[in-house]
CSV table of C-alpha atoms and ligand atoms in Angstrom, one decimal:
chain,number,residue,atom,x,y,z
A,1,UNK,CA,0.0,0.0,0.0
A,2,UNK,CA,1.4,3.4,-0.9
A,3,UNK,CA,2.2,5.8,1.9
A,4,UNK,CA,0.8,9.3,1.4
A,5,UNK,CA,3.9,10.8,2.9
A,6,UNK,CA,6.3,9.1,0.4
A,7,UNK,CA,5.8,11.9,-2.2
A,8,UNK,CA,6.8,14.5,0.4
A,9,UNK,CA,9.9,12.5,1.4
A,10,UNK,CA,11.0,12.3,-2.2
A,11,UNK,CA,10.7,16.1,-2.6
A,12,UNK,CA,12.5,16.7,0.6
A,13,UNK,CA,15.4,14.5,-0.5
A,14,UNK,CA,15.6,16.4,-3.8
A,15,UNK,CA,15.6,19.8,-1.9
A,16,UNK,CA,18.4,18.6,0.4
A,17,UNK,CA,20.5,18.0,-2.7
A,18,UNK,CA,20.3,21.7,-3.5
A,19,UNK,CA,21.3,22.9,0.0
A,20,UNK,CA,24.7,23.5,1.5
A,21,UNK,CA,25.2,24.1,5.2
A,22,UNK,CA,24.7,27.9,5.1
A,23,UNK,CA,22.1,28.9,2.6
A,24,UNK,CA,19.2,27.5,0.6
A,25,UNK,CA,18.4,28.8,-2.9
A,26,UNK,CA,14.8,27.8,-2.4
A,27,UNK,CA,14.4,29.7,0.8
A,28,UNK,CA,17.1,32.1,1.6
A,29,UNK,CA,16.4,33.6,5.0
A,30,UNK,CA,16.6,37.4,5.1
A,31,UNK,CA,17.1,38.6,8.6
A,32,UNK,CA,16.7,42.3,8.0
A,33,UNK,CA,15.9,44.6,5.1
A,34,UNK,CA,18.3,47.6,5.1
A,35,UNK,CA,16.6,49.4,2.2
A,36,UNK,CA,14.9,48.7,-1.1
A,37,UNK,CA,18.0,46.8,-2.5
A,38,UNK,CA,20.0,45.7,0.5
A,39,UNK,CA,19.2,43.0,3.0
A,40,UNK,CA,21.0,41.1,5.7
A,41,UNK,CA,21.6,37.4,5.1
A,42,UNK,CA,23.5,35.2,7.6
A,43,UNK,CA,24.8,38.4,9.3
A,44,UNK,CA,26.1,39.9,6.1
A,45,UNK,CA,24.9,42.9,4.2
A,46,UNK,CA,23.7,41.6,0.8
A,47,UNK,CA,23.0,43.5,-2.4
A,48,UNK,CA,19.7,42.3,-3.9
A,49,UNK,CA,19.4,41.8,-7.7
A,50,UNK,CA,16.7,39.1,-7.3
A,51,UNK,CA,13.5,40.8,-6.2
A,52,UNK,CA,10.5,42.2,-8.1
A,53,UNK,CA,10.7,45.6,-6.4
A,54,UNK,CA,11.1,47.3,-9.8
A,55,UNK,CA,10.5,50.8,-8.5
A,56,UNK,CA,11.8,50.3,-5.0
A,57,UNK,CA,8.5,51.4,-3.7
A,58,UNK,CA,8.5,49.2,-0.6
A,59,UNK,CA,10.6,51.9,1.0
A,60,UNK,CA,9.0,55.0,-0.6
A,61,UNK,CA,8.1,57.5,2.2
A,62,UNK,CA,4.5,58.0,0.8
A,63,UNK,CA,3.9,54.2,0.6
A,64,UNK,CA,5.2,53.6,4.1
A,65,UNK,CA,3.3,56.6,5.5
A,66,UNK,CA,0.0,55.5,3.9
A,67,UNK,CA,0.4,52.0,5.2
A,68,UNK,CA,1.2,53.2,8.8
A,69,UNK,CA,-1.7,55.6,8.8
A,70,UNK,CA,-4.1,52.8,7.7
A,71,UNK,CA,-2.7,50.5,10.3
A,72,UNK,CA,-3.5,53.1,13.0
A,73,UNK,CA,-6.9,53.9,11.7
A,74,UNK,CA,-8.2,50.4,10.6
A,75,UNK,CA,-6.0,47.9,12.6
A,76,UNK,CA,-4.0,45.1,11.2
A,77,UNK,CA,-6.5,43.1,9.2
A,78,UNK,CA,-10.0,42.9,7.8
A,79,UNK,CA,-10.6,39.4,9.2
A,80,UNK,CA,-13.2,38.8,6.6
A,81,UNK,CA,-13.8,38.2,2.9
A,82,UNK,CA,-15.0,40.9,0.5
A,83,UNK,CA,-18.5,39.6,0.6
A,84,UNK,CA,-18.7,39.7,4.4
A,85,UNK,CA,-17.0,42.4,6.5
A,86,UNK,CA,-13.9,42.6,4.3
A,87,UNK,CA,-14.8,45.5,2.0
A,88,UNK,CA,-13.4,48.7,3.2
A,89,UNK,CA,-14.0,52.0,1.3
A,90,UNK,CA,-10.3,51.7,0.4
A,91,UNK,CA,-10.8,48.4,-1.5
A,92,UNK,CA,-13.5,50.1,-3.6
A,93,UNK,CA,-11.3,53.2,-4.0
A,94,UNK,CA,-8.4,51.1,-5.2
A,95,UNK,CA,-10.7,49.4,-7.8
A,96,UNK,CA,-11.8,52.8,-9.1
A,97,UNK,CA,-8.3,54.1,-9.2
A,98,UNK,CA,-7.0,51.0,-11.1
A,99,UNK,CA,-9.9,51.3,-13.6
A,100,UNK,CA,-9.1,55.0,-14.1
A,101,UNK,CA,-5.4,54.4,-14.5
A,102,UNK,CA,-6.1,51.9,-17.3
A,103,UNK,CA,-8.9,53.9,-18.7
A,104,UNK,CA,-11.2,50.9,-18.3
A,105,UNK,CA,-14.8,50.5,-17.2
A,106,UNK,CA,-14.1,48.4,-14.1
A,107,UNK,CA,-11.5,46.7,-12.0
A,108,UNK,CA,-11.7,44.0,-9.4
A,109,UNK,CA,-9.0,43.6,-6.7
A,110,UNK,CA,-8.0,40.2,-5.3
A,111,UNK,CA,-6.0,39.1,-2.2
A,112,UNK,CA,-3.1,37.8,-4.4
A,113,UNK,CA,-2.3,37.9,-8.1
A,114,UNK,CA,-2.4,34.1,-8.1
A,115,UNK,CA,-5.9,34.1,-6.8
A,116,UNK,CA,-6.8,36.8,-9.3
A,117,UNK,CA,-5.8,34.6,-12.2
A,118,UNK,CA,-7.8,31.7,-10.7
A,119,UNK,CA,-10.8,34.0,-10.2
A,120,UNK,CA,-10.8,35.5,-13.7
A,121,UNK,CA,-10.2,32.4,-15.7
A,122,UNK,CA,-12.4,30.3,-13.5
A,123,UNK,CA,-15.3,32.8,-13.8
A,124,UNK,CA,-14.9,33.1,-17.6
A,125,UNK,CA,-14.3,29.5,-18.6
A,126,UNK,CA,-15.8,26.1,-17.9
A,127,UNK,CA,-15.9,22.7,-19.5
A,128,UNK,CA,-16.6,23.0,-23.2
A,129,UNK,CA,-14.5,26.2,-23.5
A,130,UNK,CA,-10.9,26.5,-24.7
A,131,UNK,CA,-8.0,28.3,-22.9
A,132,UNK,CA,-5.0,28.9,-25.2
A,133,UNK,CA,-1.9,29.4,-23.2
A,134,UNK,CA,1.6,30.5,-24.2
A,135,UNK,CA,4.0,27.6,-23.2
A,136,UNK,CA,5.9,29.9,-20.9
A,137,UNK,CA,2.9,31.2,-18.9
A,138,UNK,CA,3.2,31.5,-15.1
A,139,UNK,CA,2.0,28.5,-13.0
A,140,UNK,CA,-1.0,30.6,-11.8
A,141,UNK,CA,-2.3,30.8,-15.3
A,142,UNK,CA,-1.9,27.0,-15.9
A,143,UNK,CA,-3.6,26.3,-12.5
A,144,UNK,CA,-6.3,28.7,-13.4
A,145,UNK,CA,-7.0,27.1,-16.7
A,146,UNK,CA,-6.9,23.6,-15.1
A,147,UNK,CA,-9.3,24.6,-12.3
A,148,UNK,CA,-11.8,26.1,-14.8
A,149,UNK,CA,-12.4,22.7,-16.4
A,150,UNK,CA,-11.8,24.2,-19.9
A,151,UNK,CA,-9.8,22.4,-22.5
A,152,UNK,CA,-6.2,23.7,-22.3
A,153,UNK,CA,-4.5,24.2,-25.7
A,154,UNK,CA,-0.8,25.2,-25.5
A,155,UNK,CA,1.1,27.2,-28.2
A,156,UNK,CA,4.8,27.8,-28.7
A,157,UNK,CA,6.2,30.6,-26.6
A,158,UNK,CA,5.9,34.0,-28.2
A,159,UNK,CA,4.9,32.4,-31.6
A,160,UNK,CA,1.8,33.9,-33.2
A,161,UNK,CA,2.0,31.4,-36.0
A,162,UNK,CA,1.7,28.6,-33.5
A,163,UNK,CA,-1.3,30.4,-31.8
A,164,UNK,CA,-2.9,30.8,-35.3
A,165,UNK,CA,-2.5,27.1,-36.0
A,166,UNK,CA,-4.1,26.1,-32.7
A,167,UNK,CA,-6.9,28.6,-33.0
A,168,UNK,CA,-7.5,27.2,-36.6
A,169,UNK,CA,-8.0,23.7,-35.2
A,170,UNK,CA,-10.9,24.7,-32.9
A,171,UNK,CA,-14.5,24.2,-33.9
A,172,UNK,CA,-15.6,27.2,-36.1
A,173,UNK,CA,-17.8,30.0,-35.0
A,174,UNK,CA,-17.4,29.7,-31.2
A,175,UNK,CA,-16.9,32.7,-28.9
A,176,UNK,CA,-15.7,30.3,-26.2
A,177,UNK,CA,-12.0,30.7,-26.5
A,178,UNK,CA,-9.6,32.7,-24.3
A,179,UNK,CA,-6.0,33.4,-25.3
A,180,UNK,CA,-3.7,34.1,-22.3
A,181,UNK,CA,-0.2,35.6,-22.6
A,182,UNK,CA,2.0,37.6,-20.4
A,183,UNK,CA,3.5,41.0,-21.2
A,184,UNK,CA,7.0,40.4,-19.9
A,185,UNK,CA,7.9,36.8,-19.2
A,186,UNK,CA,9.4,36.2,-15.8
A,187,UNK,CA,12.0,33.6,-16.5
A,188,UNK,CA,13.7,34.7,-19.7
A,189,UNK,CA,12.7,38.4,-19.5
A,190,UNK,CA,11.3,38.4,-23.1
A,191,UNK,CA,8.3,40.4,-24.3
A,192,UNK,CA,5.2,39.1,-26.0
A,193,UNK,CA,4.6,40.2,-29.6
A,194,UNK,CA,1.2,41.6,-28.7
A,195,UNK,CA,0.3,43.2,-32.0
A,196,UNK,CA,0.6,39.9,-33.8
A,197,UNK,CA,-1.2,38.1,-31.0
A,198,UNK,CA,-4.1,40.6,-31.1
A,199,UNK,CA,-4.3,40.1,-34.9
A,200,UNK,CA,-4.7,36.3,-34.4
A,201,UNK,CA,-7.3,36.7,-31.7
A,202,UNK,CA,-9.3,39.1,-33.8
A,203,UNK,CA,-9.2,36.7,-36.7
A,204,UNK,CA,-10.4,33.8,-34.6
A,205,UNK,CA,-12.9,35.8,-32.6
A,206,UNK,CA,-11.1,34.9,-29.4
A,207,UNK,CA,-10.9,36.9,-26.1
A,208,UNK,CA,-7.5,38.0,-25.1
A,209,UNK,CA,-6.1,38.2,-21.5
A,210,UNK,CA,-2.7,39.7,-20.8
A,211,UNK,CA,-0.9,39.2,-17.5
A,212,UNK,CA,1.2,42.4,-16.9
A,213,UNK,CA,2.5,41.2,-13.6
A,214,UNK,CA,6.2,42.0,-14.4
A,215,UNK,CA,5.6,44.7,-17.0
A,216,UNK,CA,3.4,47.0,-15.0
A,217,UNK,CA,5.7,49.9,-14.1
A,218,UNK,CA,8.6,49.7,-16.4
A,219,UNK,CA,6.6,49.5,-19.7
A,220,UNK,CA,4.4,52.0,-21.4
A,221,UNK,CA,4.2,55.8,-21.2
A,222,UNK,CA,2.1,55.6,-18.0
A,223,UNK,CA,3.6,52.3,-16.8
A,224,UNK,CA,0.6,50.3,-17.7
A,225,UNK,CA,2.5,47.5,-19.3
A,226,UNK,CA,3.4,45.9,-22.6
A,227,UNK,CA,0.0,46.4,-24.1
A,228,UNK,CA,0.3,50.1,-23.6
A,229,UNK,CA,3.9,50.1,-24.8
A,230,UNK,CA,2.9,48.3,-28.0
A,231,UNK,CA,-0.2,50.5,-28.6
A,232,UNK,CA,-2.7,47.6,-28.3
A,233,UNK,CA,-4.4,48.3,-24.9
A,234,UNK,CA,-7.8,48.7,-26.5
A,235,UNK,CA,-7.6,45.3,-28.1
A,236,UNK,CA,-7.0,43.4,-24.8
A,237,UNK,CA,-10.2,42.2,-23.2
A,238,UNK,CA,-8.8,41.5,-19.7
A,239,UNK,CA,-5.6,42.9,-18.2
A,240,UNK,CA,-4.5,41.2,-15.0
A,241,UNK,CA,-1.7,42.1,-12.7
A,242,UNK,CA,-0.3,41.9,-9.2
A,243,UNK,CA,0.6,44.2,-6.4
A,244,UNK,CA,3.5,42.1,-5.4
A,245,UNK,CA,6.1,43.6,-7.7
A,246,UNK,CA,6.1,47.3,-8.8
A,247,UNK,CA,3.2,48.1,-6.5
A,248,UNK,CA,5.1,47.0,-3.4
A,249,UNK,CA,2.3,45.2,-1.7
A,250,UNK,CA,0.3,41.9,-2.0
A,251,UNK,CA,-2.8,41.3,-4.1
A,252,UNK,CA,-3.9,41.2,-7.7
A,253,UNK,CA,-6.3,42.9,-10.1
A,254,UNK,CA,-8.2,42.6,-13.3
A,255,UNK,CA,-9.3,45.6,-15.4
A,256,UNK,CA,-11.7,45.3,-18.4
A,257,UNK,CA,-14.3,47.2,-20.4
A,258,UNK,CA,-16.7,44.2,-20.4
A,259,UNK,CA,-19.5,45.2,-18.0
A,260,UNK,CA,-20.0,41.5,-17.3
A,261,UNK,CA,-16.8,41.6,-15.2
A,262,UNK,CA,-18.9,42.9,-12.3
A,263,UNK,CA,-20.2,39.4,-11.8
A,264,UNK,CA,-16.8,38.4,-10.4
A,265,UNK,CA,-17.9,40.0,-7.2
A,266,UNK,CA,-20.6,37.4,-6.9
A,267,UNK,CA,-19.2,34.2,-8.4
A,268,UNK,CA,-15.4,34.0,-8.4
A,269,UNK,CA,-14.6,31.6,-5.6
A,270,UNK,CA,-11.0,32.7,-5.1
A,271,UNK,CA,-12.5,36.2,-4.5
A,272,UNK,CA,-15.4,35.1,-2.4
A,273,UNK,CA,-13.8,32.6,0.0
A,274,UNK,CA,-10.7,34.3,1.2
A,275,UNK,CA,-9.9,37.3,3.4
A,276,UNK,CA,-9.4,40.7,1.7
A,277,UNK,CA,-6.2,42.6,1.5
A,278,UNK,CA,-5.2,44.2,4.9
A,279,UNK,CA,-5.7,47.9,5.3
A,280,UNK,CA,-2.0,48.8,5.5
A,281,UNK,CA,-1.4,46.8,2.4
A,282,UNK,CA,-4.2,48.3,0.3
A,283,UNK,CA,-3.4,51.8,1.5
A,284,UNK,CA,0.3,51.3,0.5
A,285,UNK,CA,-0.7,50.0,-2.9
A,286,UNK,CA,-2.9,53.0,-3.5
A,287,UNK,CA,0.0,55.3,-2.8
A,288,UNK,CA,2.3,53.1,-5.0
A,289,UNK,CA,-0.1,53.2,-7.9
A,290,UNK,CA,-0.2,57.0,-7.8
A,291,UNK,CA,3.7,57.1,-7.8
A,292,UNK,CA,4.2,54.4,-10.4
A,293,UNK,CA,1.9,56.0,-12.9
A,294,UNK,CA,2.8,59.5,-12.1
A,295,UNK,CA,6.6,59.6,-11.6
A,296,UNK,CA,7.9,58.1,-14.8
A,297,UNK,CA,11.6,59.0,-13.9
A,298,UNK,CA,11.5,55.7,-11.9
A,299,UNK,CA,11.1,53.8,-15.2
A,300,UNK,CA,14.0,55.7,-16.7
A,301,UNK,CA,16.2,54.7,-13.7
A,302,UNK,CA,15.2,51.0,-14.1
A,303,UNK,CA,16.2,51.1,-17.7
A,304,UNK,CA,19.5,52.8,-16.9
A,305,UNK,CA,20.3,50.0,-14.5
A,306,UNK,CA,19.3,47.4,-17.1
A,307,UNK,CA,21.5,48.8,-19.8
A,308,UNK,CA,24.5,49.1,-17.5
A,309,UNK,CA,24.1,45.6,-16.1
A,310,UNK,CA,23.7,44.0,-19.5
A,311,UNK,CA,26.6,45.9,-21.1
A,312,UNK,CA,28.9,44.8,-18.2
A,313,UNK,CA,27.8,41.2,-18.3
A,314,UNK,CA,28.3,41.0,-22.0
A,315,UNK,CA,31.7,42.6,-21.8
A,316,UNK,CA,32.8,40.0,-19.3
A,317,UNK,CA,31.6,37.1,-21.6
A,318,UNK,CA,28.4,36.0,-19.7
A,319,UNK,CA,25.6,34.5,-21.8
A,320,UNK,CA,22.5,36.6,-21.1
A,321,UNK,CA,19.0,36.8,-22.4
A,322,UNK,CA,18.5,38.4,-25.8
A,323,UNK,CA,15.9,41.0,-24.8
A,324,UNK,CA,16.8,44.1,-22.9
A,325,UNK,CA,14.3,44.0,-20.0
A,326,UNK,CA,14.3,44.5,-16.2
A,327,UNK,CA,14.7,40.7,-16.0
A,328,UNK,CA,18.3,39.6,-17.0
A,329,UNK,CA,18.8,35.9,-17.2
A,330,UNK,CA,22.4,34.7,-17.0
A,331,UNK,CA,22.9,31.2,-18.4
A,332,UNK,CA,25.3,29.1,-16.4
A,333,UNK,CA,24.9,25.4,-17.2
A,334,UNK,CA,23.9,22.3,-15.2
A,335,UNK,CA,22.0,22.8,-12.0
A,336,UNK,CA,25.1,21.7,-10.0
A,337,UNK,CA,27.3,24.3,-11.7
A,338,UNK,CA,24.6,27.0,-11.3
A,339,UNK,CA,24.2,26.3,-7.6
A,340,UNK,CA,28.0,26.4,-7.2
A,341,UNK,CA,28.0,29.9,-8.8
A,342,UNK,CA,24.9,31.0,-6.8
A,343,UNK,CA,26.5,30.0,-3.4
A,344,UNK,CA,29.8,31.8,-4.3
A,345,UNK,CA,27.9,34.9,-5.4
A,346,UNK,CA,25.9,35.0,-2.2
A,347,UNK,CA,29.0,34.4,-0.1
A,348,UNK,CA,30.4,37.5,-1.8
A,349,UNK,CA,27.4,39.6,-0.8
A,350,UNK,CA,25.1,39.4,-3.9
A,351,UNK,CA,21.6,37.8,-4.0
A,352,UNK,CA,20.2,36.6,-7.3
A,353,UNK,CA,17.6,34.0,-8.1
A,354,UNK,CA,18.2,30.4,-9.4
A,355,UNK,CA,16.1,29.1,-12.2
A,356,UNK,CA,16.1,25.2,-12.4
A,357,UNK,CA,14.2,22.7,-14.6
A,358,UNK,CA,11.4,22.5,-15.6
A,359,UNK,CA,11.6,26.3,-16.1
A,360,UNK,CA,14.7,25.8,-18.2
A,361,UNK,CA,16.6,23.0,-20.0
A,362,UNK,CA,18.7,20.8,-17.6
A,363,UNK,CA,22.0,22.0,-19.2
A,364,UNK,CA,21.0,25.7,-19.3
A,365,UNK,CA,20.1,26.6,-15.8
A,366,UNK,CA,20.1,30.3,-15.0
A,367,UNK,CA,20.9,32.9,-12.5
A,368,UNK,CA,18.0,35.4,-12.8
A,369,UNK,CA,18.8,39.0,-12.1
A,370,UNK,CA,16.3,41.8,-11.9
A,371,UNK,CA,16.8,45.5,-11.9
A,372,UNK,CA,15.2,48.2,-9.8
A,373,UNK,CA,15.1,52.0,-10.0
A,374,UNK,CA,16.8,51.8,-6.6
A,375,UNK,CA,19.9,50.3,-8.1
A,376,UNK,CA,22.5,53.1,-8.5
A,377,UNK,CA,25.4,52.8,-10.9
A,378,UNK,CA,27.5,51.9,-7.9
A,379,UNK,CA,25.1,49.0,-7.1
A,380,UNK,CA,25.3,47.7,-10.6
A,381,UNK,CA,29.1,48.0,-10.7
A,382,UNK,CA,29.3,46.1,-7.4
A,383,UNK,CA,27.1,43.3,-8.8
A,384,UNK,CA,29.2,43.1,-11.9
A,385,UNK,CA,32.4,43.0,-9.8
A,386,UNK,CA,31.0,40.0,-7.7
A,387,UNK,CA,29.7,38.1,-10.7
A,388,UNK,CA,32.9,38.8,-12.7
A,389,UNK,CA,35.1,37.6,-9.9
A,390,UNK,CA,33.1,34.4,-9.3
A,391,UNK,CA,32.6,33.8,-13.0
A,392,UNK,CA,36.4,34.0,-13.7
A,393,UNK,CA,37.3,31.9,-10.7
A,394,UNK,CA,34.9,29.2,-11.6
A,395,UNK,CA,35.6,29.3,-15.3
A,396,UNK,CA,32.2,30.5,-16.4
A,397,UNK,CA,33.8,33.5,-18.2
A,398,UNK,CA,37.3,33.9,-19.6
A,399,UNK,CA,40.1,35.3,-17.3
A,400,UNK,CA,40.8,39.0,-18.1
B,1,PLP,C1,3.0,36.4,-14.5
B,1,PLP,C2,2.6,36.3,-13.1
B,1,PLP,N1,1.3,36.2,-12.8
B,1,PLP,C3,0.9,36.1,-11.5
B,1,PLP,C4,1.7,36.0,-10.5
B,1,PLP,C5,1.2,35.9,-9.1
B,1,PLP,O1,1.3,37.0,-8.3
B,1,PLP,P1,1.2,37.1,-6.8
B,1,PLP,O2,2.6,37.1,-6.2
B,1,PLP,O3,0.5,38.4,-6.5
B,1,PLP,O4,0.4,35.9,-6.3
B,1,PLP,C6,3.1,36.1,-10.7
B,1,PLP,C7,4.0,36.0,-9.6
B,1,PLP,O5,5.2,35.8,-9.7
B,1,PLP,C8,3.6,36.2,-12.0
B,1,PLP,O6,4.9,36.2,-12.3
C-alpha cells in the first residue's frame, strides 16, 4: 500500500541535494531589510538583484506613511472576505483608481495575483471552452486554466503562427476561447509580440487576457505594461496584474471594459472565499499606484540599471537573455554548476535567483537577475564585480 507521505519524502530528498550548510536557494532567509535593494543574510549585508521591487516602492516614504496611517486607523487586518465584513472603502477606491489608471470601465481587486488569475479564468471559462496558453505562462495561469475545467491548448512561446494554428483547429464559430499571454515573461525576460497576438485573436474571434505582472511599471508611457507600450491596450479584453512587484504590496487585479466583469464580485470563488487585503497593504498599494503611474523617472532609472548591467555582463563574456528588459537571465549550465556559482555569489554579498528545470533545460540553468530603479550605478558595478570575480574563478567566463 502506498504511503501518502512518500511523495513528500522524495521532494525533501531532492531539496536537500540543493542545499549547502549555510544557505538554501529555495528559501534564503533574510534577517533584515536595510533598504529597497540591500538586506542582511546570515549576518552579512547583501545586495539584492533578485526581487521584483522594480520601482523600489517598498521603502518610498509615501507608501510607508500611507500603510502606517491605515494600520493606525483600521487595525492590522479585515478578518473577513470581501462579501462579508472585508470590503473597506479603500478596497473600492483602489478598484476605481485602477480602472481610471487603465482607462477601463471596471476593476476587481483580489487578495493575491495568483488568486486573481484563478478567479478571472475560473469565472470566464468552464468545461466546453478553450483556454489557449503560451507555453511559458506562469504557474498561476496554468492552474487557473486547469481549475476552470476548460480544455487547455498550448502554443509555442511568443509564436503567433503557433497560436494561429491552434486557433484554426478549434470548432468554427465559437466565442468560447480565451487566449492568455504575459506582457513580460518572468524567467527569460522576453516580451510578447502583442500586435501579432491581437491580430490572431481578432481573426479567430477569441478573447485576449494579458498578465502584466512584471511589465506594470517599467513598460508604457504611463507604466501600464506591454499592451500600452505596443499600442494595443484597447484590443485586450482583460488585463491582470499583481501588487507584489512594482506596486510594493500583495494582491492582484483585473481591469476590463466588459460590463459582465462585475459578476466576479458574486461568483469568483478565489475572490469570495478568502480574506481581503489588509488595510495597511491596500493603502500602501494605492500610494504606490499613484507614484508608479505619475513619476515616470522611476522607469528611466530602471532602464539605466538594465543597460549598464547588460553591457557589463556581455563585456565579461556572460551569456545573457536576448531581450533588454528589467529581468536579466544569465545562463550558467547544469544545476550543480549553477548552484555552485549561486553560493559563491551569495557568499560574496550578492543575492540573485536560481532558475532550475522545468523552467529551463537541464543543461542551461540560470541565474536570474532583476533591476530596480533603486539600483544606482555603484550597485550595478558592485554586482558586476561580484559576478565577474566568481565567474572568472569558476571558469564561467574567460580570465581577463
Ligand atoms: C506572471 C505572473 N502572474 C501572476 C503572479 C502571481 O502574483 P502574486 O505574487 O501576486 O500571487 C506572478 C508572480 O510571480 C507572475 O509572475
